[in-house]
Amino acid sequence: MTLTDQLPGSADPDALFDAFTTWTTGQGIELYPAQQEALIEIVSGANLILSTPTGSGKSLVAVGAHFTAMANGTRSFYTAPIKALVSEKFFALCDTFGPANVGMLTGDSSVNSDAPIICCTAEILANIALRDGADADVGQVVMDEFHFYSEPDRGWAWQVPLLELPRAQFVLMSATLGDVRRFETDLTRRTGRPTAVVANTERPIPLHYRYAMTPLQETLEELLATQGAPVYVVHFSQAAALERAQALMSINVCTKAEKAAIADLIGNFRFTAGFGKTLSRLVRHGIGVHHAGMLPKYRRLVEQLAQAGLLKIICGTDTLGVGINVPIRTVVLTALSKYDGVRTRHLKAREFHQIAGRAGRAGYDTAGTVVVQAPDHDIENERAIAKAGDDPKKKRKIVRKKAPEGFVSWGRPTFERQIAAEPEPLTSTFKVSHAMLLNVINRPGDAFTAMRHLLEDNHEDRPTQRKLIRRAIAMYRGLLAAGVVEQLPEPDEEGRRVRLTVDLQFDFALNQPLSPLALAAIDLLDRESPSYALDVVSIIESIVENPRPILSQQQFKARGEAVNKMKAEGIEYEERMALLEDVTYPKPLADLLEAAYNMYRQGHPWVADHELQPKSVVRDMYERAMTFVEYVSYYQVARSEGLVLRYLADVYKALRHTVPDEAKTDELTDIIEWLGELVRQVDSSLLDEWERLRNPEDDEEGIRPEPAEDTGPPPVTANARAFKVLVRNQLFRRVELAARRNYYELGELDKHAGWDADAWRDAVEAYFEEYDEIGTGANARGPEMLQITEEPERWIVRQTFDDPDGNRDWGIVAEVDLAGSDEEGTAVIYVTGVGEF
């Protein structure tokens, strides 16, 4: 039975409230006073601004809001900042209301889009509001984490629904809203509904604050000894979090029994090389790591171990405020300042309270503790003074340790101010873009009046509004000159005085906004070119967001190689430094793409809102014939492997979703299959849910069922097409190393099969006595150079060298262990011979 079954026969507020509280009581939930007050306002039809601490049950209030909207026969939209939270809420609401009543919209997927309850990102709802205005089929809006309203790049999406949906009931929620009086007045003016504010600073689970003048390791040992665990240690970089976790291995965190329980829960979980092996050692010791750069499967494992009470310490970043779902008794902040990408500054009050609010969880603790570490130099100086005691001579001899260079000072007064400080007022970050203009023009009615309302009745001050108006006029003129819009002598049947001359897809400017440009650029390629398939990959990579850690490492390697080359050529230091400014990461097809971009922009001015970003990550990995683990190790980005994998998944989705079937050659299809299988074998969750959403298995009501429990990736050999590419890549990597006479790496790859560096050297040097080189171009890695004989438990493969005379009489013979490949999630190769066929 779902909550939908509890809907009363009428939408009477008292009946709604009684029905909902009867359901919560049946679930064993006793409502807090703030929850009761909030729900009374919602069922009475008022807007609600809910500003209560973390752990005070805002999610349950949201459920009550959706329940109320269903009873009133109106559609309710739930918005969150990131797709992962939207997806999480979607599945939770399916449990509560039944899958027939819940849908989801993101830039990637659309599921049950006509459902009465829709989960979506803020940008999706903003797009609907811009396209349909007051006529949008939106009766209620529940905006979670509403403090994102102040985000410089995305805040516009939280503001647009407030401006454009006057018939909706709004529920704005966050633990750190600050002064909301202007929102209270503004919402009432726009919607005609009363607006209630429920702002309760009293937490159901009280917090205790402490300023620690002991070194961090001593602080943590004390917390472990006094039942302060589980402890979340907050760092402001991923590197610092991992370094601290490794340093804590010297502490005996868990008992033998607890370590055995950890081992049982981990079971046969697959840890890959690099960071995976490091994490395996840490969690078995009772220490977790949690940050956005990790693979999703590792973060889930840490969360599961913590929920089971088996991890006593988790070292992570300050992003724990978004998405982490673990019971934390104590939060330890290692600093009260952070580098925000531009400068190092003190934490804002909102940031401090978001982090601190994670301590103490309902159902787990009776209180939470927040500990702020004093700066290391202050602790050392304090200890030196204490050691000197009352001896004046010893005190004079103390050499005070100075703060490190660039340190932004904080101390106990800073700590006390943060505790008392209210979150900063939310500030408007409204923006106008081509996408906004096109969506408004595309709606029925007078676009000029609609845009004037958006530009003059937003939350910005008047000088900023004038700047936005000038920008909108310039954009409109550009669209008019390009022929994208046209003015009509008379209003059309829907009241338009200006209309689009192009059709806009529903998810316009949300799902890879440069996709149409990519399609146009693909048409410029020569399908007969040996590089066609990889050139298509490069075009798609140019429209996907940059994975900055790996691009930084690519540039670092490129500059290192350039320096060595310039030194060998005798170029002086000053000239080398000047030349290095032009050395960057690989950017295939940069000239072609820039020309296509400039040409396309003439007829589609809105693409100027988005930057084309040529790069080579998928292509680089494929050309190097590396596995994911090898690639991450090569560029030393183990701390950011989760970000790298998400990038690979995004490129895979874009290749599947954007490239038309008629543009897919066999080789390109092979690459797409290879990439999908590579991502799935590393962490299947990134693609499995997306694939389920794109290809739902309908139940008898035609509604996508809830997914089964994640059982890990399928056997790698099950996808025969992708597995053959993996095998080909493994063999071709050996060809490339042999061509460079890199016998050390060849030996590292194959010493387990008896082919060490000396064996490889003997075999390959015999080849070079007959031929000058081994080809490594497109022809050398073609399918005709690899012969596969498939047997039930193994494959026999022969990789032919591309010799300059075209004899093709040398190469590599190997066996492919099918069972071993399934176990490892990649092709397991055993070289059996290298020489003349």
mmCIF file of N, CA, C and O in Angstrom, residues 109-186:
data_model
loop_
_atom_site.group_PDB
_atom_site.id
_atom_site.type_symbol
_atom_site.label_atom_id
_atom_site.label_comp_id
_atom_site.label_asym_id
_atom_site.label_seq_id
_atom_site.Cartn_x
_atom_site.Cartn_y
_atom_site.Cartn_z
ATOM 1 N N SER A 109 17.520 12.064 -19.547
ATOM 2 C CA SER A 109 16.451 11.070 -19.597
ATOM 3 C C SER A 109 15.099 11.694 -19.304
ATOM 4 O O SER A 109 14.980 12.719 -18.638
ATOM 5 N N SER A 110 14.069 11.023 -19.815
ATOM 6 C CA SER A 110 12.695 11.393 -19.514
ATOM 7 C C SER A 110 11.946 10.117 -19.173
ATOM 8 O O SER A 110 11.884 9.190 -19.970
ATOM 9 N N VAL A 111 11.397 10.058 -17.965
ATOM 10 C CA VAL A 111 10.692 8.866 -17.503
ATOM 11 C C VAL A 111 9.310 9.279 -17.001
ATOM 12 O O VAL A 111 9.188 10.149 -16.138
ATOM 13 N N ASN A 112 8.267 8.675 -17.584
ATOM 14 C CA ASN A 112 6.906 8.901 -17.104
ATOM 15 C C ASN A 112 6.613 10.399 -16.963
ATOM 16 O O ASN A 112 6.162 10.877 -15.922
ATOM 17 N N SER A 113 6.885 11.140 -18.032
ATOM 18 C CA SER A 113 6.876 12.606 -17.969
ATOM 19 C C SER A 113 5.496 13.209 -17.741
ATOM 20 O O SER A 113 5.392 14.408 -17.468
ATOM 21 N N ASP A 114 4.438 12.421 -17.844
ATOM 22 C CA ASP A 114 3.083 12.936 -17.606
ATOM 23 C C ASP A 114 2.585 12.650 -16.194
ATOM 24 O O ASP A 114 1.416 12.902 -15.888
ATOM 25 N N ALA A 115 3.446 12.134 -15.342
ATOM 26 C CA ALA A 115 3.043 11.766 -13.983
ATOM 27 C C ALA A 115 2.657 12.997 -13.171
ATOM 28 O O ALA A 115 3.103 14.111 -13.456
ATOM 29 N N PRO A 116 1.857 12.825 -12.124
ATOM 30 C CA PRO A 116 1.458 13.975 -11.291
ATOM 31 C C PRO A 116 2.591 14.528 -10.431
ATOM 32 O O PRO A 116 2.532 15.670 -9.988
ATOM 33 N N ILE A 117 3.628 13.715 -10.181
ATOM 34 C CA ILE A 117 4.793 14.188 -9.439
ATOM 35 C C ILE A 117 6.015 14.035 -10.340
ATOM 36 O O ILE A 117 6.263 12.953 -10.863
ATOM 37 N N ILE A 118 6.754 15.124 -10.535
ATOM 38 C CA ILE A 118 7.925 15.110 -11.412
ATOM 39 C C ILE A 118 9.163 15.536 -10.621
ATOM 40 O O ILE A 118 9.147 16.572 -9.937
ATOM 41 N N CYS A 119 10.214 14.737 -10.715
ATOM 42 C CA CYS A 119 11.510 15.097 -10.136
ATOM 43 C C CYS A 119 12.403 15.611 -11.270
ATOM 44 O O CYS A 119 12.506 14.959 -12.318
ATOM 45 N N CYS A 120 13.046 16.747 -11.069
ATOM 46 C CA CYS A 120 13.867 17.308 -12.130
ATOM 47 C C CYS A 120 14.904 18.253 -11.546
ATOM 48 O O CYS A 120 14.823 18.646 -10.375
ATOM 49 N N THR A 121 15.884 18.604 -12.366
ATOM 50 C CA THR A 121 16.839 19.631 -11.960
ATOM 51 C C THR A 121 16.167 20.994 -12.056
ATOM 52 O O THR A 121 15.163 21.176 -12.758
ATOM 53 N N ALA A 122 16.746 21.966 -11.376
ATOM 54 C CA ALA A 122 16.175 23.316 -11.402
ATOM 55 C C ALA A 122 16.154 23.872 -12.814
ATOM 56 O O ALA A 122 15.222 24.596 -13.194
ATOM 57 N N GLU A 123 17.170 23.528 -13.614
ATOM 58 C CA GLU A 123 17.226 24.043 -14.983
ATOM 59 C C GLU A 123 16.070 23.528 -15.838
ATOM 60 O O GLU A 123 15.544 24.259 -16.681
ATOM 61 N N ILE A 124 15.675 22.282 -15.624
ATOM 62 C CA ILE A 124 14.545 21.729 -16.384
ATOM 63 C C ILE A 124 13.269 22.500 -16.073
ATOM 64 O O ILE A 124 12.510 22.892 -16.970
ATOM 65 N N LEU A 125 13.012 22.733 -14.799
ATOM 66 C CA LEU A 125 11.803 23.473 -14.434
ATOM 67 C C LEU A 125 11.874 24.899 -14.967
ATOM 68 O O LEU A 125 10.862 25.443 -15.452
ATOM 69 N N ALA A 126 13.044 25.517 -14.906
ATOM 70 C CA ALA A 126 13.193 26.873 -15.441
ATOM 71 C C ALA A 126 12.890 26.893 -16.934
ATOM 72 O O ALA A 126 12.252 27.823 -17.441
ATOM 73 N N ASN A 127 13.324 25.856 -17.644
ATOM 74 C CA ASN A 127 13.075 25.760 -19.083
ATOM 75 C C ASN A 127 11.574 25.661 -19.360
ATOM 76 O O ASN A 127 11.048 26.306 -20.280
ATOM 77 N N ILE A 128 10.867 24.856 -18.554
ATOM 78 C CA ILE A 128 9.406 24.736 -18.704
ATOM 79 C C ILE A 128 8.737 26.080 -18.428
ATOM 80 O O ILE A 128 7.838 26.510 -19.161
ATOM 81 N N ALA A 129 9.186 26.752 -17.387
ATOM 82 C CA ALA A 129 8.595 28.046 -17.019
ATOM 83 C C ALA A 129 8.820 29.085 -18.109
ATOM 84 O O ALA A 129 7.933 29.895 -18.404
ATOM 85 N N LEU A 130 10.011 29.083 -18.715
ATOM 86 C CA LEU A 130 10.293 30.039 -19.788
ATOM 87 C C LEU A 130 9.475 29.734 -21.030
ATOM 88 O O LEU A 130 8.991 30.637 -21.714
ATOM 89 N N ARG A 131 9.305 28.469 -21.332
ATOM 90 C CA ARG A 131 8.615 28.093 -22.571
ATOM 91 C C ARG A 131 7.104 28.287 -22.454
ATOM 92 O O ARG A 131 6.463 28.706 -23.422
ATOM 93 N N ASP A 132 6.527 27.996 -21.289
ATOM 94 C CA ASP A 132 5.062 28.020 -21.173
ATOM 95 C C ASP A 132 4.538 29.174 -20.317
ATOM 96 O O ASP A 132 3.329 29.451 -20.333
ATOM 97 N N GLY A 133 5.402 29.821 -19.533
ATOM 98 C CA GLY A 133 4.967 30.935 -18.704
ATOM 99 C C GLY A 133 3.890 30.539 -17.713
ATOM 100 O O GLY A 133 3.881 29.420 -17.180
ATOM 101 N N ALA A 134 2.966 31.449 -17.492
ATOM 102 C CA ALA A 134 1.911 31.211 -16.497
ATOM 103 C C ALA A 134 1.004 30.053 -16.868
ATOM 104 O O ALA A 134 0.303 29.511 -16.005
ATOM 105 N N ASP A 135 1.000 29.656 -18.147
ATOM 106 C CA ASP A 135 0.138 28.551 -18.578
ATOM 107 C C ASP A 135 0.777 27.177 -18.374
ATOM 108 O O ASP A 135 0.183 26.152 -18.755
ATOM 109 N N ALA A 136 1.974 27.130 -17.822
ATOM 110 C CA ALA A 136 2.654 25.853 -17.604
ATOM 111 C C ALA A 136 1.820 24.959 -16.688
ATOM 112 O O ALA A 136 1.166 25.434 -15.754
ATOM 113 N N ASP A 137 1.850 23.673 -16.980
ATOM 114 C CA ASP A 137 1.095 22.701 -16.176
ATOM 115 C C ASP A 137 1.894 22.379 -14.909
ATOM 116 O O ASP A 137 2.405 21.278 -14.730
ATOM 117 N N VAL A 138 2.018 23.380 -14.062
ATOM 118 C CA VAL A 138 2.781 23.258 -12.820
ATOM 119 C C VAL A 138 1.927 23.861 -11.706
ATOM 120 O O VAL A 138 1.748 25.075 -11.635
ATOM 121 N N GLY A 139 1.398 23.003 -10.837
ATOM 122 C CA GLY A 139 0.548 23.483 -9.758
ATOM 123 C C GLY A 139 1.286 23.709 -8.458
ATOM 124 O O GLY A 139 0.833 24.467 -7.594
ATOM 125 N N GLN A 140 2.430 23.032 -8.320
ATOM 126 C CA GLN A 140 3.199 23.149 -7.076
ATOM 127 C C GLN A 140 4.678 22.959 -7.396
ATOM 128 O O GLN A 140 5.047 22.146 -8.264
ATOM 129 N N VAL A 141 5.533 23.716 -6.701
ATOM 130 C CA VAL A 141 6.980 23.605 -6.882
ATOM 131 C C VAL A 141 7.628 23.436 -5.519
ATOM 132 O O VAL A 141 7.466 24.288 -4.635
ATOM 133 N N VAL A 142 8.340 22.322 -5.346
ATOM 134 C CA VAL A 142 9.117 22.080 -4.131
ATOM 135 C C VAL A 142 10.588 22.221 -4.505
ATOM 136 O O VAL A 142 11.119 21.402 -5.256
ATOM 137 N N MET A 143 11.228 23.268 -4.024
ATOM 138 C CA MET A 143 12.631 23.525 -4.369
ATOM 139 C C MET A 143 13.522 23.182 -3.176
ATOM 140 O O MET A 143 13.511 23.878 -2.161
ATOM 141 N N ASP A 144 14.274 22.096 -3.324
ATOM 142 C CA ASP A 144 15.192 21.672 -2.266
ATOM 143 C C ASP A 144 16.529 22.388 -2.440
ATOM 144 O O ASP A 144 16.903 22.758 -3.558
ATOM 145 N N GLU A 145 17.248 22.560 -1.331
ATOM 146 C CA GLU A 145 18.554 23.244 -1.348
ATOM 147 C C GLU A 145 18.420 24.615 -2.022
ATOM 148 O O GLU A 145 19.200 25.000 -2.891
ATOM 149 N N PHE A 146 17.431 25.384 -1.579
ATOM 150 C CA PHE A 146 17.122 26.644 -2.256
ATOM 151 C C PHE A 146 18.251 27.671 -2.127
ATOM 152 O O PHE A 146 18.278 28.659 -2.871
ATOM 153 N N HIS A 147 19.213 27.433 -1.242
ATOM 154 C CA HIS A 147 20.330 28.389 -1.134
ATOM 155 C C HIS A 147 21.163 28.435 -2.415
ATOM 156 O O HIS A 147 21.974 29.349 -2.591
ATOM 157 N N PHE A 148 20.958 27.460 -3.326
ATOM 158 C CA PHE A 148 21.631 27.529 -4.629
ATOM 159 C C PHE A 148 21.147 28.732 -5.448
ATOM 160 O O PHE A 148 21.746 29.057 -6.477
ATOM 161 N N TYR A 149 20.096 29.388 -5.000
ATOM 162 C CA TYR A 149 19.624 30.623 -5.611
ATOM 163 C C TYR A 149 20.755 31.643 -5.762
ATOM 164 O O TYR A 149 20.759 32.453 -6.694
ATOM 165 N N SER A 150 21.740 31.594 -4.868
ATOM 166 C CA SER A 150 22.839 32.562 -4.908
ATOM 167 C C SER A 150 24.035 32.093 -5.728
ATOM 168 O O SER A 150 25.020 32.828 -5.834
ATOM 169 N N GLU A 151 23.971 30.869 -6.297
ATOM 170 C CA GLU A 151 25.102 30.386 -7.082
ATOM 171 C C GLU A 151 25.292 31.256 -8.326
ATOM 172 O O GLU A 151 24.338 31.476 -9.077
ATOM 173 N N PRO A 152 26.510 31.749 -8.580
ATOM 174 C CA PRO A 152 26.724 32.678 -9.705
ATOM 175 C C PRO A 152 26.325 32.108 -11.059
ATOM 176 O O PRO A 152 25.736 32.809 -11.879
ATOM 177 N N ASP A 153 26.636 30.829 -11.322
ATOM 178 C CA ASP A 153 26.383 30.264 -12.647
ATOM 179 C C ASP A 153 24.989 29.667 -12.801
ATOM 180 O O ASP A 153 24.464 29.599 -13.913
ATOM 181 N N ARG A 154 24.382 29.231 -11.694
ATOM 182 C CA ARG A 154 23.132 28.473 -11.812
ATOM 183 C C ARG A 154 21.954 29.108 -11.086
ATOM 184 O O ARG A 154 20.833 28.639 -11.214
ATOM 185 N N GLY A 155 22.206 30.180 -10.348
ATOM 186 C CA GLY A 155 21.136 30.764 -9.545
ATOM 187 C C GLY A 155 19.930 31.227 -10.340
ATOM 188 O O GLY A 155 18.800 31.234 -9.829
ATOM 189 N N TRP A 156 20.146 31.587 -11.615
ATOM 190 C CA TRP A 156 19.022 32.035 -12.452
ATOM 191 C C TRP A 156 17.920 30.978 -12.514
ATOM 192 O O TRP A 156 16.726 31.319 -12.598
ATOM 193 N N ALA A 157 18.326 29.688 -12.498
ATOM 194 C CA ALA A 157 17.337 28.611 -12.651
ATOM 195 C C ALA A 157 16.454 28.486 -11.420
ATOM 196 O O ALA A 157 15.337 27.971 -11.505
ATOM 197 N N TRP A 158 16.918 28.922 -10.267
ATOM 198 C CA TRP A 158 16.081 28.910 -9.061
ATOM 199 C C TRP A 158 15.170 30.129 -9.033
ATOM 200 O O TRP A 158 14.125 30.115 -8.412
ATOM 201 N N GLN A 159 15.556 31.195 -9.728
ATOM 202 C CA GLN A 159 14.764 32.419 -9.720
ATOM 203 C C GLN A 159 13.657 32.418 -10.777
ATOM 204 O O GLN A 159 12.546 32.900 -10.520
ATOM 205 N N VAL A 160 13.933 31.870 -11.955
ATOM 206 C CA VAL A 160 12.970 31.937 -13.059
ATOM 207 C C VAL A 160 11.598 31.372 -12.693
ATOM 208 O O VAL A 160 10.563 32.000 -12.983
ATOM 209 N N PRO A 161 11.481 30.187 -12.051
ATOM 210 C CA PRO A 161 10.135 29.705 -11.700
ATOM 211 C C PRO A 161 9.379 30.665 -10.788
ATOM 212 O O PRO A 161 8.151 30.797 -10.907
ATOM 213 N N LEU A 162 10.089 31.354 -9.887
ATOM 214 C CA LEU A 162 9.414 32.316 -9.013
ATOM 215 C C LEU A 162 8.811 33.457 -9.818
ATOM 216 O O LEU A 162 7.758 33.989 -9.472
ATOM 217 N N LEU A 163 9.484 33.832 -10.914
ATOM 218 C CA LEU A 163 9.028 34.946 -11.734
ATOM 219 C C LEU A 163 7.925 34.546 -12.708
ATOM 220 O O LEU A 163 7.049 35.351 -13.019
ATOM 221 N N GLU A 164 7.959 33.296 -13.198
ATOM 222 C CA GLU A 164 7.144 32.906 -14.341
ATOM 223 C C GLU A 164 5.978 31.983 -14.020
ATOM 224 O O GLU A 164 5.197 31.657 -14.918
ATOM 225 N N LEU A 165 5.844 31.526 -12.774
ATOM 226 C CA LEU A 165 4.773 30.573 -12.444
ATOM 227 C C LEU A 165 3.866 31.147 -11.344
ATOM 228 O O LEU A 165 3.847 30.656 -10.210
ATOM 229 N N PRO A 166 3.090 32.153 -11.644
ATOM 230 C CA PRO A 166 2.284 32.823 -10.609
ATOM 231 C C PRO A 166 1.140 31.976 -10.060
ATOM 232 O O PRO A 166 0.590 32.301 -9.006
ATOM 233 N N ARG A 167 0.778 30.895 -10.763
ATOM 234 C CA ARG A 167 -0.348 30.068 -10.299
ATOM 235 C C ARG A 167 0.102 28.910 -9.412
ATOM 236 O O ARG A 167 -0.731 28.149 -8.920
ATOM 237 N N ALA A 168 1.384 28.766 -9.242
ATOM 238 C CA ALA A 168 1.901 27.619 -8.484
ATOM 239 C C ALA A 168 2.007 27.937 -6.994
ATOM 240 O O ALA A 168 2.155 29.092 -6.588
ATOM 241 N N GLN A 169 1.941 26.865 -6.219
ATOM 242 C CA GLN A 169 2.240 26.948 -4.789
ATOM 243 C C GLN A 169 3.716 26.591 -4.623
ATOM 244 O O GLN A 169 4.182 25.575 -5.140
ATOM 245 N N PHE A 170 4.475 27.410 -3.913
ATOM 246 C CA PHE A 170 5.911 27.197 -3.761
ATOM 247 C C PHE A 170 6.257 26.724 -2.355
ATOM 248 O O PHE A 170 5.731 27.234 -1.355
ATOM 249 N N VAL A 171 7.167 25.736 -2.302
ATOM 250 C CA VAL A 171 7.748 25.275 -1.049
ATOM 251 C C VAL A 171 9.258 25.370 -1.219
ATOM 252 O O VAL A 171 9.863 24.612 -1.989
ATOM 253 N N LEU A 172 9.891 26.340 -0.562
ATOM 254 C CA LEU A 172 11.331 26.583 -0.674
ATOM 255 C C LEU A 172 11.997 26.068 0.593
ATOM 256 O O LEU A 172 11.638 26.483 1.701
ATOM 257 N N MET A 173 12.997 25.179 0.433
ATOM 258 C CA MET A 173 13.569 24.500 1.599
ATOM 259 C C MET A 173 15.086 24.587 1.606
ATOM 260 O O MET A 173 15.740 24.429 0.571
ATOM 261 N N SER A 174 15.646 24.816 2.765
ATOM 262 C CA SER A 174 17.088 24.735 2.977
ATOM 263 C C SER A 174 17.362 24.885 4.457
ATOM 264 O O SER A 174 16.561 25.477 5.194
ATOM 265 N N ALA A 175 18.498 24.370 4.887
ATOM 266 C CA ALA A 175 18.908 24.532 6.285
ATOM 267 C C ALA A 175 19.566 25.884 6.517
ATOM 268 O O ALA A 175 19.742 26.300 7.657
ATOM 269 N N THR A 176 19.941 26.590 5.434
ATOM 270 C CA THR A 176 20.725 27.820 5.590
ATOM 271 C C THR A 176 20.218 28.901 4.642
ATOM 272 O O THR A 176 20.911 29.294 3.702
ATOM 273 N N LEU A 177 19.028 29.412 4.914
ATOM 274 C CA LEU A 177 18.453 30.423 4.026
ATOM 275 C C LEU A 177 18.779 31.850 4.450
ATOM 276 O O LEU A 177 18.784 32.758 3.628
ATOM 277 N N GLY A 178 19.017 32.079 5.723
ATOM 278 C CA GLY A 178 19.240 33.446 6.183
ATOM 279 C C GLY A 178 17.933 34.214 6.238
ATOM 280 O O GLY A 178 16.839 33.648 6.376
ATOM 281 N N ASP A 179 18.022 35.545 6.081
ATOM 282 C CA ASP A 179 16.853 36.420 6.135
ATOM 283 C C ASP A 179 16.026 36.225 4.865
ATOM 284 O O ASP A 179 16.505 36.450 3.755
ATOM 285 N N VAL A 180 14.777 35.806 5.012
ATOM 286 C CA VAL A 180 13.946 35.492 3.842
ATOM 287 C C VAL A 180 12.741 36.422 3.723
ATOM 288 O O VAL A 180 11.813 36.137 2.974
ATOM 289 N N ARG A 181 12.770 37.569 4.425
ATOM 290 C CA ARG A 181 11.581 38.438 4.420
ATOM 291 C C ARG A 181 11.232 38.917 3.014
ATOM 292 O O ARG A 181 10.064 39.018 2.656
ATOM 293 N N ARG A 182 12.255 39.210 2.176
ATOM 294 C CA ARG A 182 11.940 39.710 0.831
ATOM 295 C C ARG A 182 11.299 38.621 -0.032
ATOM 296 O O ARG A 182 10.461 38.903 -0.881
ATOM 297 N N PHE A 183 11.686 37.345 0.196
ATOM 298 C CA PHE A 183 11.046 36.257 -0.542
ATOM 299 C C PHE A 183 9.593 36.089 -0.089
ATOM 300 O O PHE A 183 8.705 35.807 -0.900
ATOM 301 N N GLU A 184 9.376 36.254 1.196
ATOM 302 C CA GLU A 184 8.022 36.135 1.740
ATOM 303 C C GLU A 184 7.093 37.154 1.078
ATOM 304 O O GLU A 184 6.007 36.815 0.592
ATOM 305 N N THR A 185 7.540 38.408 1.023
ATOM 306 C CA THR A 185 6.734 39.469 0.408
ATOM 307 C C THR A 185 6.583 39.248 -1.090
ATOM 308 O O THR A 185 5.483 39.396 -1.655
ATOM 309 N N ASP A 186 7.692 38.876 -1.747
ATOM 310 C CA ASP A 186 7.689 38.732 -3.200
ATOM 311 C C ASP A 186 6.776 37.593 -3.656
ATOM 312 O O ASP A 186 6.019 37.735 -4.626
#
